[in-house]
Structures are given as C-alpha cells and as structure tokens.
mmCIF file with all atom_site columns, C-alpha atoms in Angstrom:
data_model
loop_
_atom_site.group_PDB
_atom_site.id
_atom_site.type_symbol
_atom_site.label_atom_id
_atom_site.label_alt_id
_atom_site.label_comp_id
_atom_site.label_asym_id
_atom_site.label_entity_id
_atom_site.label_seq_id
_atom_site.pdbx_PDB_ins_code
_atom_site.Cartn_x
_atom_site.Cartn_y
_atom_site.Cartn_z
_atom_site.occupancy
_atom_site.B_iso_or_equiv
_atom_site.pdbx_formal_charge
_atom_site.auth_seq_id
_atom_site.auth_comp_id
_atom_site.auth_asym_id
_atom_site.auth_atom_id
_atom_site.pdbx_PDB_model_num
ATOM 1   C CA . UNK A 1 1   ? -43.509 65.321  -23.766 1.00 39.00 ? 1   UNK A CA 1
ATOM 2   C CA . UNK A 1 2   ? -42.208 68.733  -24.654 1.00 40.00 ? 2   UNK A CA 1
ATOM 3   C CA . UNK A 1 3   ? -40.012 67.180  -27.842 1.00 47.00 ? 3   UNK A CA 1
ATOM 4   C CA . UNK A 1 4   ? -43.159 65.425  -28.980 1.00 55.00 ? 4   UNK A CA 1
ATOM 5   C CA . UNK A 1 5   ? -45.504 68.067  -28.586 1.00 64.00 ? 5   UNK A CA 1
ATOM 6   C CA . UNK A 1 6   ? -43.445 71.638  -28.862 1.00 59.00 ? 6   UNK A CA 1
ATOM 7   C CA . UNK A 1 7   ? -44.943 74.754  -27.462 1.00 51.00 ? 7   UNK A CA 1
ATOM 8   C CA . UNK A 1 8   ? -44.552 76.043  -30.727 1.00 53.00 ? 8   UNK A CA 1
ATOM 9   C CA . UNK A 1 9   ? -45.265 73.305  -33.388 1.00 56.00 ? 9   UNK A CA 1
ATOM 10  C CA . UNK A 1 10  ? -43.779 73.519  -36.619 1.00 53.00 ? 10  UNK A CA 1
ATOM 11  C CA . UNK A 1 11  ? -44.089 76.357  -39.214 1.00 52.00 ? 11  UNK A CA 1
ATOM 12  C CA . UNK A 1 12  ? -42.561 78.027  -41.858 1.00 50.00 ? 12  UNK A CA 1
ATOM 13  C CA . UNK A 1 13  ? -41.176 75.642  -44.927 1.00 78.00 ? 13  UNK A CA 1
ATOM 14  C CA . UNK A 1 14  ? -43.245 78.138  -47.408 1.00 88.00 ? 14  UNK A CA 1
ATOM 15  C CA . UNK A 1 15  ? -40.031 78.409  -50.057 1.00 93.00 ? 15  UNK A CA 1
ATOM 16  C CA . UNK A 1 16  ? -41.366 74.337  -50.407 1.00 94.00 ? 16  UNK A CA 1
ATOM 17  C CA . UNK A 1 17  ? -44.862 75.089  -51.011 1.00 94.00 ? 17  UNK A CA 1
ATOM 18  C CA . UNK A 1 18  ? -45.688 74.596  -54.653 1.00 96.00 ? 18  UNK A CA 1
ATOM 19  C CA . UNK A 1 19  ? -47.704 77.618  -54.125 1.00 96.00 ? 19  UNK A CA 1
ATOM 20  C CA . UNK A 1 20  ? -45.281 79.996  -53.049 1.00 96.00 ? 20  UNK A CA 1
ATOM 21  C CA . UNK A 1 21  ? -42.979 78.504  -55.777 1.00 97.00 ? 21  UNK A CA 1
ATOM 22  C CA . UNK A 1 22  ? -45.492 79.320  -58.670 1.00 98.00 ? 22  UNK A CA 1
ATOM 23  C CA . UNK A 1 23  ? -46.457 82.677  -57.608 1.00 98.00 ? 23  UNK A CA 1
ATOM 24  C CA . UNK A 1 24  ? -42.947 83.732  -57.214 1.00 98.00 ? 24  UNK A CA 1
ATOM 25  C CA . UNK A 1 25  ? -42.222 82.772  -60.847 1.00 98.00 ? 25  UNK A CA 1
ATOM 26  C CA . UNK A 1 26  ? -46.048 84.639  -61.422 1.00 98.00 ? 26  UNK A CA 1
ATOM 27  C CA . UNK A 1 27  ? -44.230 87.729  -59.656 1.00 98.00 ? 27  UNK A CA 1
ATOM 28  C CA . UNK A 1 28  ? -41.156 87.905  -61.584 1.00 98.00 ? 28  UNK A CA 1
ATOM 29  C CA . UNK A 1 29  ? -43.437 87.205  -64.636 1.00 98.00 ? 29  UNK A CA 1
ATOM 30  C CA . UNK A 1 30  ? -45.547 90.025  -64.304 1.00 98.00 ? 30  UNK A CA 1
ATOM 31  C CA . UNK A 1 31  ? -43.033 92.616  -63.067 1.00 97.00 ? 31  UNK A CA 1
ATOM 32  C CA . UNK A 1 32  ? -41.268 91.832  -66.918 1.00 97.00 ? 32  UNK A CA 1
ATOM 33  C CA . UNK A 1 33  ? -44.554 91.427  -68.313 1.00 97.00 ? 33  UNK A CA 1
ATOM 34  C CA . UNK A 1 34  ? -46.067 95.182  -67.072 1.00 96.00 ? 34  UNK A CA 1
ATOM 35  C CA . UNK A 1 35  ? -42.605 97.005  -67.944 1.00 95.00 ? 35  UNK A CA 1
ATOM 36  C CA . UNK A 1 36  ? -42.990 95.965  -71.236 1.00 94.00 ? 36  UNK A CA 1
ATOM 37  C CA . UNK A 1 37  ? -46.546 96.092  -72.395 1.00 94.00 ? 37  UNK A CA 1
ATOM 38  C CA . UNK A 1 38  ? -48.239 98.055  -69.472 1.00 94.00 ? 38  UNK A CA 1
ATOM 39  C CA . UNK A 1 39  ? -48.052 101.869 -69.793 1.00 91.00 ? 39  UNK A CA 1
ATOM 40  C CA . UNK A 1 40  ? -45.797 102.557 -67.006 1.00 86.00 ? 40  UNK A CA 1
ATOM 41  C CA . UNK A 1 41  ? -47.792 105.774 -65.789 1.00 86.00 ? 41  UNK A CA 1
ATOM 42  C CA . UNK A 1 42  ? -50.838 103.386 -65.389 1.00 90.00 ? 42  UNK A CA 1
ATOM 43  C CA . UNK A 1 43  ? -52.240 102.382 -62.243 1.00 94.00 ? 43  UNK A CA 1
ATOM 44  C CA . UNK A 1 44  ? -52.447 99.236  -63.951 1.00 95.00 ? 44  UNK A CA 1
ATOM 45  C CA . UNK A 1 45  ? -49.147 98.530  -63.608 1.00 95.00 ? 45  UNK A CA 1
ATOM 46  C CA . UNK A 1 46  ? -48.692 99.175  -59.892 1.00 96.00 ? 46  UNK A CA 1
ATOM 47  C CA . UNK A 1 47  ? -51.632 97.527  -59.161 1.00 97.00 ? 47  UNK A CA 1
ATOM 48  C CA . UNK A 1 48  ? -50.893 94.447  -61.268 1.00 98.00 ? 48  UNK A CA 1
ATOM 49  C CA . UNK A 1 49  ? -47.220 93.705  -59.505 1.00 97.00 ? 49  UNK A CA 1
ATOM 50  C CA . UNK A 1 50  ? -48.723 94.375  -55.925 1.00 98.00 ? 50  UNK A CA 1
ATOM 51  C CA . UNK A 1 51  ? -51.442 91.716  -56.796 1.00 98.00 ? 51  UNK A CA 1
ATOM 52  C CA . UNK A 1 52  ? -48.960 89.297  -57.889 1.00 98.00 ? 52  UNK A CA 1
ATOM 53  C CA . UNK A 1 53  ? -46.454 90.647  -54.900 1.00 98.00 ? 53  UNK A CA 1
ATOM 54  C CA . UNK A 1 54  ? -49.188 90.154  -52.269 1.00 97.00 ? 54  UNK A CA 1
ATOM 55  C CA . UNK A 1 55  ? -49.534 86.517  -53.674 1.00 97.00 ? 55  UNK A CA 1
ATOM 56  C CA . UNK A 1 56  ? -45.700 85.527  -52.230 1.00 97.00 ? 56  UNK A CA 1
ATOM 57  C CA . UNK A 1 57  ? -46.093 88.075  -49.416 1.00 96.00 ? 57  UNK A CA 1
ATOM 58  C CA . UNK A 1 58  ? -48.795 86.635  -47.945 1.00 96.00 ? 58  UNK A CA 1
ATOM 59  C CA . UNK A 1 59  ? -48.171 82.567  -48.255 1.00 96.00 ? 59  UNK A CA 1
ATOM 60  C CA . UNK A 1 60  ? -44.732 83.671  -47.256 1.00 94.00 ? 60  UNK A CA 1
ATOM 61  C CA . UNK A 1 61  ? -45.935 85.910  -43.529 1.00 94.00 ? 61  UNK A CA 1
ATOM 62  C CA . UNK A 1 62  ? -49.354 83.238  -43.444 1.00 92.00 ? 62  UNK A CA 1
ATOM 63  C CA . UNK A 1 63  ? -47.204 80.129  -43.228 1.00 88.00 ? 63  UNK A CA 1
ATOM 64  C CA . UNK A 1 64  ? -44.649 81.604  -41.311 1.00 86.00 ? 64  UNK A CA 1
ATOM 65  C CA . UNK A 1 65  ? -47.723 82.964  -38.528 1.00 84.00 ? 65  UNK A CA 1
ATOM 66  C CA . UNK A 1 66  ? -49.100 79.366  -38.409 1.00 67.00 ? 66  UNK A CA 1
ATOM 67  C CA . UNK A 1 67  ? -46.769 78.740  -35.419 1.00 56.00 ? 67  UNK A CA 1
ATOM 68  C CA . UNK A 1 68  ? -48.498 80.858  -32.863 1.00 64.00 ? 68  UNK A CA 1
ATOM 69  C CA . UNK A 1 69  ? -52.130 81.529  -35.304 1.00 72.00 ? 69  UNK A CA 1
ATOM 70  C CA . UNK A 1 70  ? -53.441 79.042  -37.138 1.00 81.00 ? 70  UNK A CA 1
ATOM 71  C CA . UNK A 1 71  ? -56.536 81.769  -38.022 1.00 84.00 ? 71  UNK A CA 1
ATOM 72  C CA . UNK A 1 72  ? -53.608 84.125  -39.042 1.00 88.00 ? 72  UNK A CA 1
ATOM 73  C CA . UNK A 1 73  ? -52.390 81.407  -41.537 1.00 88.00 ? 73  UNK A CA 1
ATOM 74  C CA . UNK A 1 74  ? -56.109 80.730  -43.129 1.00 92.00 ? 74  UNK A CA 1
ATOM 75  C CA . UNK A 1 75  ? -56.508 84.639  -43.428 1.00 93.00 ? 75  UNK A CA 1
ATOM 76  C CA . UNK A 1 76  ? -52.849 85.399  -45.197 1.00 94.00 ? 76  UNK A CA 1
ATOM 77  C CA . UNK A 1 77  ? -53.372 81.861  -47.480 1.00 95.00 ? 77  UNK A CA 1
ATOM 78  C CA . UNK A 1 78  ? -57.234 83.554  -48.163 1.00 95.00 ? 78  UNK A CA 1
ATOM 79  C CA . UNK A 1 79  ? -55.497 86.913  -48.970 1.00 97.00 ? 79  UNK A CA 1
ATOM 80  C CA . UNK A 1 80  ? -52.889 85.346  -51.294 1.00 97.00 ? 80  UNK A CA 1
ATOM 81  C CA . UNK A 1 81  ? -55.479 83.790  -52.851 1.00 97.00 ? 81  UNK A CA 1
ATOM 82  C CA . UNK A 1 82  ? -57.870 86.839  -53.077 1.00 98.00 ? 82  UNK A CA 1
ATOM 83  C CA . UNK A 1 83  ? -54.631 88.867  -54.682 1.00 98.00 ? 83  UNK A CA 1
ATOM 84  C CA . UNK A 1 84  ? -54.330 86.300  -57.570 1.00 98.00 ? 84  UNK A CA 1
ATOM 85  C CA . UNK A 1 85  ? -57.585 86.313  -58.422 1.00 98.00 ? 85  UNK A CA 1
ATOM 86  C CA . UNK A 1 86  ? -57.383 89.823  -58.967 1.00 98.00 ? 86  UNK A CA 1
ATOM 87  C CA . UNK A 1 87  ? -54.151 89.596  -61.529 1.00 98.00 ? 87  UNK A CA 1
ATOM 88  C CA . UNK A 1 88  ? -56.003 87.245  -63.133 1.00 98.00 ? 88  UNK A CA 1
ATOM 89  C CA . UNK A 1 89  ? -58.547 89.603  -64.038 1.00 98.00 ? 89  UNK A CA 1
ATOM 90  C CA . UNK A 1 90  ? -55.613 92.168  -65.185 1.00 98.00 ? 90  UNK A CA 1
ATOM 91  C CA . UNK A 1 91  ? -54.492 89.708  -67.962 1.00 98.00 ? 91  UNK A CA 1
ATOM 92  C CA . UNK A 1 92  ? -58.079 88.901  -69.102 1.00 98.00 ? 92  UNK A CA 1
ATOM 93  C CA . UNK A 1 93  ? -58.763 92.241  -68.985 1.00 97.00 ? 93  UNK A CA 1
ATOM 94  C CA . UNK A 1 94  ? -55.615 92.497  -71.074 1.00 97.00 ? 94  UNK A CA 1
ATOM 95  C CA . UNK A 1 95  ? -56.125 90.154  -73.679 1.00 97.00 ? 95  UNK A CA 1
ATOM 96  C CA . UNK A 1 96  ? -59.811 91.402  -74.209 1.00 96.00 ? 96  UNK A CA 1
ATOM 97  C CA . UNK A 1 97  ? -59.007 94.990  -74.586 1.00 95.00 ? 97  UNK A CA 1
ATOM 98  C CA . UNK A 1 98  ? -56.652 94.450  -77.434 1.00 93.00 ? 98  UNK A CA 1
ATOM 99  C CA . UNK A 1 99  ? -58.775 91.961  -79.087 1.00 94.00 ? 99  UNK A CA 1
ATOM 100 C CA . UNK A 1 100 ? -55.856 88.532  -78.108 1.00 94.00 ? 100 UNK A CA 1
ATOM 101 C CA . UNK A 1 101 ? -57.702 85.581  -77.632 1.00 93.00 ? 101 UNK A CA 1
ATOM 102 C CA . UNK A 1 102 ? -57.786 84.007  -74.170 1.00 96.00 ? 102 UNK A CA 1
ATOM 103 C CA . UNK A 1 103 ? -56.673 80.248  -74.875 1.00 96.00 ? 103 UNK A CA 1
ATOM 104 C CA . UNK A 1 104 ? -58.700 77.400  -73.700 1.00 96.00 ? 104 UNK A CA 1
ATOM 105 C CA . UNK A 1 105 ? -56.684 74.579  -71.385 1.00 94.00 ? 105 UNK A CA 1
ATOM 106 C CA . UNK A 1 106 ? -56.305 72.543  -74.679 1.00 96.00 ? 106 UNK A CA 1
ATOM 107 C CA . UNK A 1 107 ? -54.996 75.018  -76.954 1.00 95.00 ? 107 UNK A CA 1
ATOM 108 C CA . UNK A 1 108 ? -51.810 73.358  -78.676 1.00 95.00 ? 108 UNK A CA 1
ATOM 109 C CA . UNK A 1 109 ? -49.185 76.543  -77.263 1.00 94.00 ? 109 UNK A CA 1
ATOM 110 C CA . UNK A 1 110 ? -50.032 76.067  -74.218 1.00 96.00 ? 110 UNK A CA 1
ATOM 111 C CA . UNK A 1 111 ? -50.039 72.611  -73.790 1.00 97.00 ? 111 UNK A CA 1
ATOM 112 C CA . UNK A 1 112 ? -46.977 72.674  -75.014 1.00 97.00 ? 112 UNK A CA 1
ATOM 113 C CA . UNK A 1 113 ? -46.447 75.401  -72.172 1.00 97.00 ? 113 UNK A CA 1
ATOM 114 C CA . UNK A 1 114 ? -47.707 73.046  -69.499 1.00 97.00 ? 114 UNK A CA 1
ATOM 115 C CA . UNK A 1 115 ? -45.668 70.303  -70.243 1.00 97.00 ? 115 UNK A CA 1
ATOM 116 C CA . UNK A 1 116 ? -42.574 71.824  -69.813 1.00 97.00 ? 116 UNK A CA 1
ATOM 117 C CA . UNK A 1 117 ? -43.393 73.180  -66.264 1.00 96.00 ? 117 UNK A CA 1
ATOM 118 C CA . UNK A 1 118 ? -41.190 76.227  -66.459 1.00 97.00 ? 118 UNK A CA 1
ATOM 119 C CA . UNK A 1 119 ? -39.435 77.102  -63.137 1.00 97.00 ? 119 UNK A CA 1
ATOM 120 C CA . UNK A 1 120 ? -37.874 80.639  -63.759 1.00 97.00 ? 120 UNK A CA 1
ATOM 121 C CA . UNK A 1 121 ? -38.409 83.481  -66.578 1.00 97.00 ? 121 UNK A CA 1
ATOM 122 C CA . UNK A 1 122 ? -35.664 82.518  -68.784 1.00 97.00 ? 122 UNK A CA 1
ATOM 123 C CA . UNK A 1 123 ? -37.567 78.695  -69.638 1.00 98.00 ? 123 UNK A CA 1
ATOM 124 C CA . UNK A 1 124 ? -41.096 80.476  -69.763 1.00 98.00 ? 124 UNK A CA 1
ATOM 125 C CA . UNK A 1 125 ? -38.608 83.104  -72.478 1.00 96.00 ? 125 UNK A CA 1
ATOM 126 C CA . UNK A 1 126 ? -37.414 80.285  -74.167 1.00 97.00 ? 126 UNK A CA 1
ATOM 127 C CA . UNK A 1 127 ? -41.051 78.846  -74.426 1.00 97.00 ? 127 UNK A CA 1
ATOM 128 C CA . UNK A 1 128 ? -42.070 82.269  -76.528 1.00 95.00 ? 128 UNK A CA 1
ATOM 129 C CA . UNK A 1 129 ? -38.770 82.179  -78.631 1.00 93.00 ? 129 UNK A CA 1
ATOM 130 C CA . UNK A 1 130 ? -39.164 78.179  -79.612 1.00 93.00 ? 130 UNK A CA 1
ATOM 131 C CA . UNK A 1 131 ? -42.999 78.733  -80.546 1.00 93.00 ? 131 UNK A CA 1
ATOM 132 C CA . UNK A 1 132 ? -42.413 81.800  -82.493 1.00 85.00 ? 132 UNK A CA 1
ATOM 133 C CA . UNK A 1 133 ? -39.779 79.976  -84.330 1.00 86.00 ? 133 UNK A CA 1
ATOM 134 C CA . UNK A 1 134 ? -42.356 77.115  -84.889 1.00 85.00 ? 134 UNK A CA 1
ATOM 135 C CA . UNK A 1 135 ? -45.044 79.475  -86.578 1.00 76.00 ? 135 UNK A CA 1
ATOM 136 C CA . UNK A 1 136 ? -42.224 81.760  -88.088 1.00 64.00 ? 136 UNK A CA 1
ATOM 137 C CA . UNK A 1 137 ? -42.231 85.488  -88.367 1.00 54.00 ? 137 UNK A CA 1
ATOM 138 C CA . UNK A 1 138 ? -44.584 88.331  -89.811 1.00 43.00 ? 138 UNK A CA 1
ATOM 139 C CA . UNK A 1 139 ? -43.616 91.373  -91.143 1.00 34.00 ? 139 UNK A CA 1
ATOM 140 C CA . UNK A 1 140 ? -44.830 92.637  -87.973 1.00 38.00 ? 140 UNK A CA 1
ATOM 141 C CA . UNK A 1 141 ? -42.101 91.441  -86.018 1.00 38.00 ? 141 UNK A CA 1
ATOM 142 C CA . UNK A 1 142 ? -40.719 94.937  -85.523 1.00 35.00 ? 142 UNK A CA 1
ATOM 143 C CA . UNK A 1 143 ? -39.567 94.213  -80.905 1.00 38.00 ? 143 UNK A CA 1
ATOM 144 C CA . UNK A 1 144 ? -36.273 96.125  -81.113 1.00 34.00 ? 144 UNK A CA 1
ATOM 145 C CA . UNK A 1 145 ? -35.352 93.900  -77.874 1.00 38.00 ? 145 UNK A CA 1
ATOM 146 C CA . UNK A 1 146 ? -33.514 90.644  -78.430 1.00 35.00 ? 146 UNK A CA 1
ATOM 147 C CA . UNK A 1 147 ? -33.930 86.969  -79.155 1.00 34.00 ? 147 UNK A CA 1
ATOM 148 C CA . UNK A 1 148 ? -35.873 85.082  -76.693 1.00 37.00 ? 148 UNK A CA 1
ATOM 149 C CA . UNK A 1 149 ? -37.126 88.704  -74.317 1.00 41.00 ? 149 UNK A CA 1
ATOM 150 C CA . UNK A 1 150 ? -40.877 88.388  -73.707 1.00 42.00 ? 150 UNK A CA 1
ATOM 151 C CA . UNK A 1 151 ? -41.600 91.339  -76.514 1.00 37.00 ? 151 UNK A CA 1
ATOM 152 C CA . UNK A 1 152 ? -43.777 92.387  -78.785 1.00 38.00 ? 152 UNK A CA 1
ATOM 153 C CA . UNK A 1 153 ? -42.735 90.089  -81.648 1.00 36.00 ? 153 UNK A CA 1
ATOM 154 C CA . UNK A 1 154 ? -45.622 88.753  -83.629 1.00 36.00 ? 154 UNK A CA 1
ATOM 155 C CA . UNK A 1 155 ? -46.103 85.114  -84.981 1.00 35.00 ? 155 UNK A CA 1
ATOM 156 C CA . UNK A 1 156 ? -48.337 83.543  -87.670 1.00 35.00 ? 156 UNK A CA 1
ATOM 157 C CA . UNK A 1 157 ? -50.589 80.952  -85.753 1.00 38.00 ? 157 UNK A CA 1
ATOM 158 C CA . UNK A 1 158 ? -53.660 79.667  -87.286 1.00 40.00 ? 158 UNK A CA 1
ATOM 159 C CA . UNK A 1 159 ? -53.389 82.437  -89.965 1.00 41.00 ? 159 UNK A CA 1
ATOM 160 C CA . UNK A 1 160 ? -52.968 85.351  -87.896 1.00 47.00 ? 160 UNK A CA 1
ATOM 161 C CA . UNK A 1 161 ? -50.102 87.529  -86.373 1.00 48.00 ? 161 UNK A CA 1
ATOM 162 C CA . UNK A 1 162 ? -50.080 86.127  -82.710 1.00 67.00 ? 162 UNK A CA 1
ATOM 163 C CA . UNK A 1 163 ? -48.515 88.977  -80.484 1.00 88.00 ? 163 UNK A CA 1
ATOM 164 C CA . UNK A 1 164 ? -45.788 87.583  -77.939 1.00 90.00 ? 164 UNK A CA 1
ATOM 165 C CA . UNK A 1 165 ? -47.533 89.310  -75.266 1.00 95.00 ? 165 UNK A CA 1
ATOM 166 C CA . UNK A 1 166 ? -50.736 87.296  -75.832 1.00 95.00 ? 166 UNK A CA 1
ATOM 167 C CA . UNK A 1 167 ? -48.295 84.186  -74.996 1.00 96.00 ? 167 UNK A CA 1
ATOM 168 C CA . UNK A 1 168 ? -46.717 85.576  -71.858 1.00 97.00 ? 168 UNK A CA 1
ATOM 169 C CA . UNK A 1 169 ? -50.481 86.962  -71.036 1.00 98.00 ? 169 UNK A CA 1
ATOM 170 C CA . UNK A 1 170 ? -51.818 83.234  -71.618 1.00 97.00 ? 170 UNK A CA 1
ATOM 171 C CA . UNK A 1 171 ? -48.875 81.625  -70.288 1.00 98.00 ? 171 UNK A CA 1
ATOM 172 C CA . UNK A 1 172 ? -49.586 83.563  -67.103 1.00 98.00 ? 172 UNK A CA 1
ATOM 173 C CA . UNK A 1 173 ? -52.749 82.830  -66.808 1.00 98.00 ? 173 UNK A CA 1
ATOM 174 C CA . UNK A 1 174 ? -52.170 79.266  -66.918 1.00 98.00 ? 174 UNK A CA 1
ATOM 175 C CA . UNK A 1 175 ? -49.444 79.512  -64.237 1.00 98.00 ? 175 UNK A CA 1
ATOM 176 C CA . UNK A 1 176 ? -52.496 81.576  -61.737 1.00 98.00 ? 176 UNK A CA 1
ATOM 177 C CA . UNK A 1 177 ? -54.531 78.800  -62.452 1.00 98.00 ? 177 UNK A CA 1
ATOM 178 C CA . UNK A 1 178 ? -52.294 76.087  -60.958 1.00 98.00 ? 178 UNK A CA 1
ATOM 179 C CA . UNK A 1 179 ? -51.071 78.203  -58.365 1.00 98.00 ? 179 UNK A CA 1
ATOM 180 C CA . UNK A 1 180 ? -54.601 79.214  -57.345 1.00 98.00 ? 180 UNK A CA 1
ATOM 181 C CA . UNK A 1 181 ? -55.561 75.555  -57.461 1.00 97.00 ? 181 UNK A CA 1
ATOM 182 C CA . UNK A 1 182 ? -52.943 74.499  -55.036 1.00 97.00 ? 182 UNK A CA 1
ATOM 183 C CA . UNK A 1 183 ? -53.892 77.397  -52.873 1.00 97.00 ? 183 UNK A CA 1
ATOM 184 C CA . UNK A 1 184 ? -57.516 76.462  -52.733 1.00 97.00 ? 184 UNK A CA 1
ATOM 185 C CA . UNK A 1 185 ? -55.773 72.585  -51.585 1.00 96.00 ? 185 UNK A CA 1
ATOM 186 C CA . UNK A 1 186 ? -53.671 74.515  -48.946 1.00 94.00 ? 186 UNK A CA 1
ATOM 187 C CA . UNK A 1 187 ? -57.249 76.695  -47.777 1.00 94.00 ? 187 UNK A CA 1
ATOM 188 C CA . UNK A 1 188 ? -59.010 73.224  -47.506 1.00 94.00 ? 188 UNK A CA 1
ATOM 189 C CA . UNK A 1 189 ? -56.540 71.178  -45.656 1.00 91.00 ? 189 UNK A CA 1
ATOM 190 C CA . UNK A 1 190 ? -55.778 74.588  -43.105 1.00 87.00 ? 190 UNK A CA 1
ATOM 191 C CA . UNK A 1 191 ? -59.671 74.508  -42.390 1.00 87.00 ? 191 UNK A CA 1
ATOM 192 C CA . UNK A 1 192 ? -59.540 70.743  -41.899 1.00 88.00 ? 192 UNK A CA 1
ATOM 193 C CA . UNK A 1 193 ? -56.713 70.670  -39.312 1.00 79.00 ? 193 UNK A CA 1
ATOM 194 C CA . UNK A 1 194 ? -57.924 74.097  -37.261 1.00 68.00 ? 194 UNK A CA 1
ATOM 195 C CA . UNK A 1 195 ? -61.509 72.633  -37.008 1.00 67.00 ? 195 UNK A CA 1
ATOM 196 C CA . UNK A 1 196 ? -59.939 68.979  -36.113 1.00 72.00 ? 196 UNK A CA 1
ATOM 197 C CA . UNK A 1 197 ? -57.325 70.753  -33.599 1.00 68.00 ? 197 UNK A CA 1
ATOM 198 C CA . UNK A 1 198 ? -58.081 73.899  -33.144 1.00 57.00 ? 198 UNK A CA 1
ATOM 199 C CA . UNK A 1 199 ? -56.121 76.716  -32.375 1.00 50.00 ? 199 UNK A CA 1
ATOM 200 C CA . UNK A 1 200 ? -52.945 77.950  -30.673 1.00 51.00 ? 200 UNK A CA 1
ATOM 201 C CA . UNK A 1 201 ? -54.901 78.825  -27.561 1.00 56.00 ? 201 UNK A CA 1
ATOM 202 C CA . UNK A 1 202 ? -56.152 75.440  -27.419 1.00 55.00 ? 202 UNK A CA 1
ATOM 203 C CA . UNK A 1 203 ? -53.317 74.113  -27.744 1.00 47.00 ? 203 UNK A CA 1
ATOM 204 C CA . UNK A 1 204 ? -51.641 76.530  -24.986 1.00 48.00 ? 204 UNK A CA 1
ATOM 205 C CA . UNK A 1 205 ? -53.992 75.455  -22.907 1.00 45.00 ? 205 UNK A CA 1
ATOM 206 C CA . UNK A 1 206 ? -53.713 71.627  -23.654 1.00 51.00 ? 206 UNK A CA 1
ATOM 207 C CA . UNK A 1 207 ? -49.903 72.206  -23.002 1.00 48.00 ? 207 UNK A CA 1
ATOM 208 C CA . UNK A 1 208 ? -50.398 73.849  -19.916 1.00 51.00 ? 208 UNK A CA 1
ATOM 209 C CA . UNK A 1 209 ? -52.701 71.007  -18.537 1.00 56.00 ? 209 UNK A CA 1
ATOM 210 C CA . UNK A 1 210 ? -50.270 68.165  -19.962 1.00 62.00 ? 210 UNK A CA 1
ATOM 211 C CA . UNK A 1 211 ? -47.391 69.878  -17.720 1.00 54.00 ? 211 UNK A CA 1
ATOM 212 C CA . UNK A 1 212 ? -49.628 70.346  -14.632 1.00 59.00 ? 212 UNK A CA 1
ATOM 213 C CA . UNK A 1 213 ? -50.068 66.179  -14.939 1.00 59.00 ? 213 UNK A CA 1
ATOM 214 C CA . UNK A 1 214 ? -46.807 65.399  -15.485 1.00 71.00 ? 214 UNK A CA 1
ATOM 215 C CA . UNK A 1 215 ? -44.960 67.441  -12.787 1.00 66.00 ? 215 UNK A CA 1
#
C-alpha cells in the first residue's frame, strides 16, 4: 500500500512545466529589456523584474509545496499568475506612453515571432535582428550596441521607423500571454483535483485509516 499510495505523493517537476519554462525566458527577457530602455533609477524597473521574478518564484515554491499543501500550490500558481498580469500592464503601459503600437495576435512580426517558439534570449535576439533586416534600416538607427542586442535600433515597417524596443515590448507580451494561458490551465486542473481529492489532511487521515486496516 505505502508504494502505491506514498505519504507524500508526488511534487515538484516545475523546471517541466511549460509555465515555469516561459516565464523564465519572460524573466531573463525583461531583466535585458528594463536595463536597456527602463530608466534605471525608476521604480519601474525594480518593480517590473520582481513581477516577472515572482512569476518563476512562485510556480517554482507552489509546485514544489503541493506535496504536503495542495491550497499552498493553488495560492503560489494564483500569485504567479497575479505577478504576470501585472508586467503585462508595465509593457502596455510602455508601448502607450511612447506612442508604439501594441500589435494585435495577427500582426505579420509577430506571427512570425510565434512560429518560431523562441526558447532563450539569444533566438527571441535573433528574431529582432532578422526582422529589422527584413524592413531595412532608418537613419534613426543610431543603438551604439551590436548586431542582434535587443536595442534601440529603428526599422521601416508599414512606413514608419519601428523602434526595436516596441518588438521586444510586443514580443513579450505575446510570451505573458501564453504563459498566463497555461497558468490559468494549471489553476483549473489544481482546483479540479483538490475539490475531487482534497487535501493533504485528508489524505493524512485516509493514510492513517488505510494502515489501521491493514495491520
């Protein structure tokens, strides 16, 4: 009985998660992403990577909890969640201030962007580089960093310079989106099983009475 139906049942696994996956990259992404285009005395800035830190944090400590709290794990997945939605409103808030245009799902960049389902910072880098390339330069291409950095580099797209920070901005967004999206799956199916099986005291208690019978 006690290898079919541990004490403590499984937990943990959260590096496999889609959801930890995607908000990792969404951390790493934004930490770039505020030192170059978010005035670093700005409480913008701290506030934007502890959003996006909180994300990973918290699916990280939530599924690692679900062992002995499954209402642990709902509240750290609900936190995560709560924390993205919050960074999402930092790059709207972005794009809006400075007059960028927030892309709809269909826009041809970022479907583009979708497709190639970036993994790490250097592909979502190379994404930037290949569709300023596309477009070509302005004269306002002034970034002093180098080829392929998510700068300030400006493209021509649909007549008009296109700032690379309004791809990385957009680009981000779209990433939040999927991640919050699997997070809201994750929220669903960890309210399923806890109202189906409830929690670790019920199940203490269930293994406590299974031992009693079989002894």
């Amino acid at each position: 009985m006690a290898e079919q139906d541990p004490l403590i049942p499984a937990h943990g696994g959260y590096r496999d998660l889609k959801s930890f996956q995607i908000a990792q990259l969404i951390y790493d992404l934004t930490v770039r992403f505020c030192d170059r285009y978010i005035d670093h005395k700005s409480r913008t800035t701290d506030q934007m990577v502890q959003a996006a830190r909180s994300g990973t944090q918290n699916i990280a400590e939530g599924s690692q909890a679900s062992g002995t709290s499954k209402k642990m794990e709902l509240k750290l997945t609900n936190v995560a969640r709560a924390s993205l939605e919050e960074l999402k409103l930092d790059y709207e808030d972005f794009l809006r201030q400075r007059g960028l245009g927030k892309w709809k799902p269909d826009h041809p960049a970022l479907m583009r962007f979708k497709a190639l389902r970036c993994t790490t910072v250097d592909e979502v880098r190379q994404w930037i580089k290949e569709e300023r390339d596309l477009h070509g330069r302005t004269q306002t291409d002034t970034d002093e960093h180098g080829p392929g950095d998510v700068s300030a580099r400006s493209v021509s797209v649909r007549g008009g310079p296109c700032p690379s920070s309004q791809y990385a901005a957009n680009a981000i967004l779209s990433l939040l989106n999927l991640c919050c999206h699997f997070l809201d799956r994750q929220l669903a199916a960890q309210s399923t099983a806890f109202e189906t099986n409830g929690g670790f005291t019920e199940h203490l208690y269930h293994h406590r009475m299974n031992w009693r019978d079989n002894s």
